[in-house]
Each structure stands twice: as C-alpha cells, then as structure tokens.
Short mmCIF file of C-alpha atoms in Angstrom, two decimals:
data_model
loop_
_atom_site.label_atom_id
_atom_site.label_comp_id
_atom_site.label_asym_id
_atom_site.label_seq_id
_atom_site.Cartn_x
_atom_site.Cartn_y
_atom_site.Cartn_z
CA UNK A 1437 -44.73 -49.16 -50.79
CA UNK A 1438 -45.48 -51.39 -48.14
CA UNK A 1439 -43.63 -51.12 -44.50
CA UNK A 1440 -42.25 -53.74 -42.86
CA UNK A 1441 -44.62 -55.92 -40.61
CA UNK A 1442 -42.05 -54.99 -37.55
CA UNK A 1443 -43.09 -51.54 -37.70
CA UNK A 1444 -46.56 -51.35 -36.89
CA UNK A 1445 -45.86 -53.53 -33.66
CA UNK A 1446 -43.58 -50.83 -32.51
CA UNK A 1447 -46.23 -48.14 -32.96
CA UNK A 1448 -47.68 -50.17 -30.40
CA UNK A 1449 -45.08 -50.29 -28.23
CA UNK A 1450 -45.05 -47.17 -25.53
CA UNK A 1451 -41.55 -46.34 -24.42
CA UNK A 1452 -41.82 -46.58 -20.05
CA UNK A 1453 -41.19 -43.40 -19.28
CA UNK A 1454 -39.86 -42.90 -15.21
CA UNK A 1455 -41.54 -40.31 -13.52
CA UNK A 1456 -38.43 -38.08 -11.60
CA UNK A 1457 -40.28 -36.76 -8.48
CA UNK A 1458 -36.88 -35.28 -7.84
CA UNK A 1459 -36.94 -32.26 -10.18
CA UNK A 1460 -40.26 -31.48 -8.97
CA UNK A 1461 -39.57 -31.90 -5.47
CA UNK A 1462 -36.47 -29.46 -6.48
CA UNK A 1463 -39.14 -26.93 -7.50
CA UNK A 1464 -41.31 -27.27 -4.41
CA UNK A 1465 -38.50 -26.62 -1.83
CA UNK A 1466 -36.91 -23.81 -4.23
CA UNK A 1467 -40.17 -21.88 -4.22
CA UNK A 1468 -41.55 -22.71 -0.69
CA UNK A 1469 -37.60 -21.33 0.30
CA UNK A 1470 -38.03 -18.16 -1.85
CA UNK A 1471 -41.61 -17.57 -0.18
CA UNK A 1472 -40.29 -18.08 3.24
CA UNK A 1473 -37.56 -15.15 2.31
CA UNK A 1474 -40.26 -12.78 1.16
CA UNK A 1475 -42.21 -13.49 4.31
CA UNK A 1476 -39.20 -13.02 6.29
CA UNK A 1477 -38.48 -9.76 5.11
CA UNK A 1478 -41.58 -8.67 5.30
CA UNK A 1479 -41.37 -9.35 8.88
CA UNK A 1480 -38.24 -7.72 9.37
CA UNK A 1481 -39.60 -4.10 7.59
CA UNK A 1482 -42.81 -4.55 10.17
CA UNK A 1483 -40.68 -4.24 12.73
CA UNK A 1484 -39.57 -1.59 12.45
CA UNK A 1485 -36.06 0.17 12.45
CA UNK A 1486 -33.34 -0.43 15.54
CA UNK A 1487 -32.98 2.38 17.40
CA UNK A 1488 -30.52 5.08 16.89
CA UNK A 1489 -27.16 4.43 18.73
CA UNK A 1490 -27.04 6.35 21.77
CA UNK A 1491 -23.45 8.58 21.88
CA UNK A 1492 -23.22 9.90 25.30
CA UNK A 1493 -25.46 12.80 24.70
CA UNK A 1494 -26.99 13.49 28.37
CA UNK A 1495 -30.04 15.19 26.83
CA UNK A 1496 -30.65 12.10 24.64
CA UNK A 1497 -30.84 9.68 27.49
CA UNK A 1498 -34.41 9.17 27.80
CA UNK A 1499 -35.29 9.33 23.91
CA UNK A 1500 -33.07 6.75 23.70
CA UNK A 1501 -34.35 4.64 26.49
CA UNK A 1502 -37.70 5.21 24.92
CA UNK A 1503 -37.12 4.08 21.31
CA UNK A 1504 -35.54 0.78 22.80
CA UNK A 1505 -38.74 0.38 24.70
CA UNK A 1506 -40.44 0.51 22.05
CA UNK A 1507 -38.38 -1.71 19.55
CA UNK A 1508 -38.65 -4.61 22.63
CA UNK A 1509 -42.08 -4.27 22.23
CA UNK A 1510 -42.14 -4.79 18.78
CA UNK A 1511 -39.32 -7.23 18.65
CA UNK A 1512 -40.46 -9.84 21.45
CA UNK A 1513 -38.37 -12.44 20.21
CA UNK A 1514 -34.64 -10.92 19.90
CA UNK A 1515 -35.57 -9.13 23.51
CA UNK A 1516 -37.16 -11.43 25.55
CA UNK A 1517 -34.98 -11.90 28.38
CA UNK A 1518 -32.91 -9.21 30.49
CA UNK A 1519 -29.88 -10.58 29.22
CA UNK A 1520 -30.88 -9.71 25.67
CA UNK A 1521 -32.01 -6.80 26.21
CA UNK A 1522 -28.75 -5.74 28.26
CA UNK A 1523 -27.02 -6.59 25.08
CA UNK A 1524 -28.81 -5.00 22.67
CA UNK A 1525 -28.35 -1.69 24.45
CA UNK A 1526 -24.82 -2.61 24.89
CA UNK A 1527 -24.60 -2.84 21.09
CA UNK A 1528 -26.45 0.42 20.59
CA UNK A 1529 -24.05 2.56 22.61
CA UNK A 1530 -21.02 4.30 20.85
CA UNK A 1531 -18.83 7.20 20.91
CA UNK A 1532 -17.98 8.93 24.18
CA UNK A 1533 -19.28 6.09 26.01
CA UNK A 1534 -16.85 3.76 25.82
CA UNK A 1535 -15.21 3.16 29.05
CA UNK A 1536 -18.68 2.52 30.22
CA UNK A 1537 -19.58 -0.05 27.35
CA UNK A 1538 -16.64 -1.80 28.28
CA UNK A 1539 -17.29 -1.84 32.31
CA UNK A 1540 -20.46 -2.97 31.67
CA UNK A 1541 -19.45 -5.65 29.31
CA UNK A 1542 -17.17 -7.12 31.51
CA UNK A 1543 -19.75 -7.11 34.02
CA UNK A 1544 -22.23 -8.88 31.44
CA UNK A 1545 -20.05 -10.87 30.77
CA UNK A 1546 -17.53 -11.99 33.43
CA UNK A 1547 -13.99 -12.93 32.68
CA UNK A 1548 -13.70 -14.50 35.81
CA UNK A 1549 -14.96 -18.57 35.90
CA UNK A 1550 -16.11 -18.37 39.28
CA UNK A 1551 -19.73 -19.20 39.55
CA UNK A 1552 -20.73 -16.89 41.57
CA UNK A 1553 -19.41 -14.02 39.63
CA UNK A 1554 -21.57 -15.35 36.69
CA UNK A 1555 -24.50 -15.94 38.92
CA UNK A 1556 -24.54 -11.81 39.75
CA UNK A 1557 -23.87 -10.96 36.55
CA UNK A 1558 -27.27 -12.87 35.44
CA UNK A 1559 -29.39 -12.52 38.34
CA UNK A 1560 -29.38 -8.50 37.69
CA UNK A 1561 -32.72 -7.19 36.13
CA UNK A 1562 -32.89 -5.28 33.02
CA UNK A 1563 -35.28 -2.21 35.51
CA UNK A 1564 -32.13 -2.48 37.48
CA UNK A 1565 -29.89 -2.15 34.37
CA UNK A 1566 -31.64 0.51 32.38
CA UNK A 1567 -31.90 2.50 35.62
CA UNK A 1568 -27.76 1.64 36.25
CA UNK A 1569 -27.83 3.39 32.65
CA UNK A 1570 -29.78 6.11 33.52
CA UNK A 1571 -28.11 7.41 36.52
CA UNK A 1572 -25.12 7.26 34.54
CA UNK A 1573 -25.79 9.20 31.58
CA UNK A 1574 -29.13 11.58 32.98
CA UNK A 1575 -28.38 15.11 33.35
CA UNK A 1576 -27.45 16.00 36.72
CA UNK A 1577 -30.30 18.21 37.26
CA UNK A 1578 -32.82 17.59 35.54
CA UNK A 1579 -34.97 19.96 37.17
CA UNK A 1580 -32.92 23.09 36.05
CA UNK A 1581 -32.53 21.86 32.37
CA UNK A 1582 -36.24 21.64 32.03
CA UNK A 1583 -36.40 24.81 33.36
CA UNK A 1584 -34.14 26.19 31.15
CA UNK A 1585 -35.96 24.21 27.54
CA UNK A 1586 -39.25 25.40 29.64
CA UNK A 1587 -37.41 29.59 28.77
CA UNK A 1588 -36.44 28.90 24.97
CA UNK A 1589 -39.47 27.59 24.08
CA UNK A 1590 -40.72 30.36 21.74
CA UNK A 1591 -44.58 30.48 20.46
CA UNK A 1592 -43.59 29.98 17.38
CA UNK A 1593 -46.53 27.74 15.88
CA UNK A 1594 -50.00 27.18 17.07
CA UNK A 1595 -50.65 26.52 20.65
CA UNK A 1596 -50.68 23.35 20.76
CA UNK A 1597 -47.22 22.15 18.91
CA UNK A 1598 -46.64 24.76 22.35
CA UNK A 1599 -48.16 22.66 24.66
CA UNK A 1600 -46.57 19.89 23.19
CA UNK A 1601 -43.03 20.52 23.64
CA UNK A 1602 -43.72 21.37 27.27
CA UNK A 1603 -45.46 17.88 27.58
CA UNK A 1604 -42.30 16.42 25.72
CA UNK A 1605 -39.83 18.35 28.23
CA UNK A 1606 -42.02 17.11 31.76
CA UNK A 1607 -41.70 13.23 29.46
CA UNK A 1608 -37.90 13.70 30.07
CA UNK A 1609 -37.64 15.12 33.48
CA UNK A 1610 -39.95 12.85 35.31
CA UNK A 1611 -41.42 15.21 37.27
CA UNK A 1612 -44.35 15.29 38.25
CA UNK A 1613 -44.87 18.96 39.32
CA UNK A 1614 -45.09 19.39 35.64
CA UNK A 1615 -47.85 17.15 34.82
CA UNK A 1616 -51.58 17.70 35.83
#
C-alpha cells in the first residue's frame, strides 16, 4: 500500500502552537498570593496574643497596663501613634467599665464638629491617657493592699518563688520603699 503523496508533506507541517502566558501568569500570582498568606500568618502568631480584656478589676490594673505595653512593643505597626493606642485599650476594656469606655470614647472621639474640640481630643498623650486610666481604676491605697498581699503570702515553695511574689507585689504598688 502506498500513501498518498499529500501525506508526507503534512508530516512536515508543525501545527503553530500559541504560547498562553496567561495560565502561567495565573499560577505565579496564585502561589506568590498563597505564600504571602503563610508569611502573613506567620507574622501574626509571632506576635503574639492581644492582651486579655481588662473588666474593672482594681487589682488587675497594672497587669493589664503591662501586657498592653508589651503587645505595643511587639506590634509597632497597629500602635504607633497615641491615638491607636488609646483605641486599642478602648477596645480591650469590658464589663463593669462601661460608663467609662463610653466617656472616654466620646472624648476620643468628639461628637461635636468644632475644631477645637477635635484638636484636644488629639493633642492628649497616650502617658497622659494611660495615667487618666490609671487613676481611675488603681486601688485607692495601694500602700495598704500591698501590705495586706505582703501578710498572705505563705512560704509555701522555695525561697525564691517567695521573693518573687514580693517583687511582683512592690511591681504593682510603685513604691519604692519596697525596692532596694
């Protein structure tokens, strides 16, 4: 059998094939997007977790104050201005606290369009703030309720988890008649 003199022409023939960039580009952006997630929340678990909520509990006051501290510091870029960080606090605060949330709120964030209203509102610090907060929800007297953790503390482990929870208790009140 012979084949037809038109075929072996066609073996020579290539078909033109058009190279699609577009599917690969598709790939490239898909995986670059899913690497950029990964790195992302990677990012978010090094920083850490956001501080428990704070829920009026004098006692708690400077733990809490503390633990924001320290997620600022570790979260420069969702706290770094006063305003920000005035929020984030705001947002952190719940239960018994909320006629205070909402006075400082509105104080945060004026109803009022008179400029300056807003101007005040912005111009105050976040020291000036987080001390605002502090005489607000600090124990009266913080002297005495040292004094009094300072008389339960019990000798229960080794000396120094003793020494310890003094050092912890002179942290909260401050004072430096406690500290060397």
């Amino acid at each position: 059998m012979t084949t037809p003199s038109g075929s072996t022409a066609a073996s020579d023939v290539k078909p033109k094939v058009e190279h699609d960039d577009t599917d690969e580009q598709w790939a490239q952006t898909i995986s670059m997007a899913v690497l950029q997630t990964i790195d992302d929340k990677k990012d978010e678990a090094s920083k850490g977790l956001t501080p428990d909520p704070f829920l009026g509990k004098q006692s708690d006051t400077c733990h809490f104050l503390l633990n924001l501290e320290l997620y600022f510091a570790m979260n420069p870029v969702k706290a770094n201005t006063d305003e920000k960080k005035k929020m984030i606090l705001l947002s952190l605060v719940k239960g018994g606290t909320g006629e205070w949330k909402i006075r400082e709120t509105m104080r945060l964030f004026p109803e009022d369009d008179d400029p300056e209203t807003k101007k005040k509102a912005a111009e105050e610090t976040w020291s000036s703030f987080k001390q605002r907060f502090r005489n607000e929800w600090q124990p009266v007297n913080v002297v005495r309720e040292a004094q009094m953790k300072i008389e339960e503390i019990k000798m229960k482990d080794r000396a120094d988890e003793y020494v310890n929870r003094f050092h912890l208790i002179a942290m909260d009140t401050n004072e430096k008649t406690f500290r060397k």
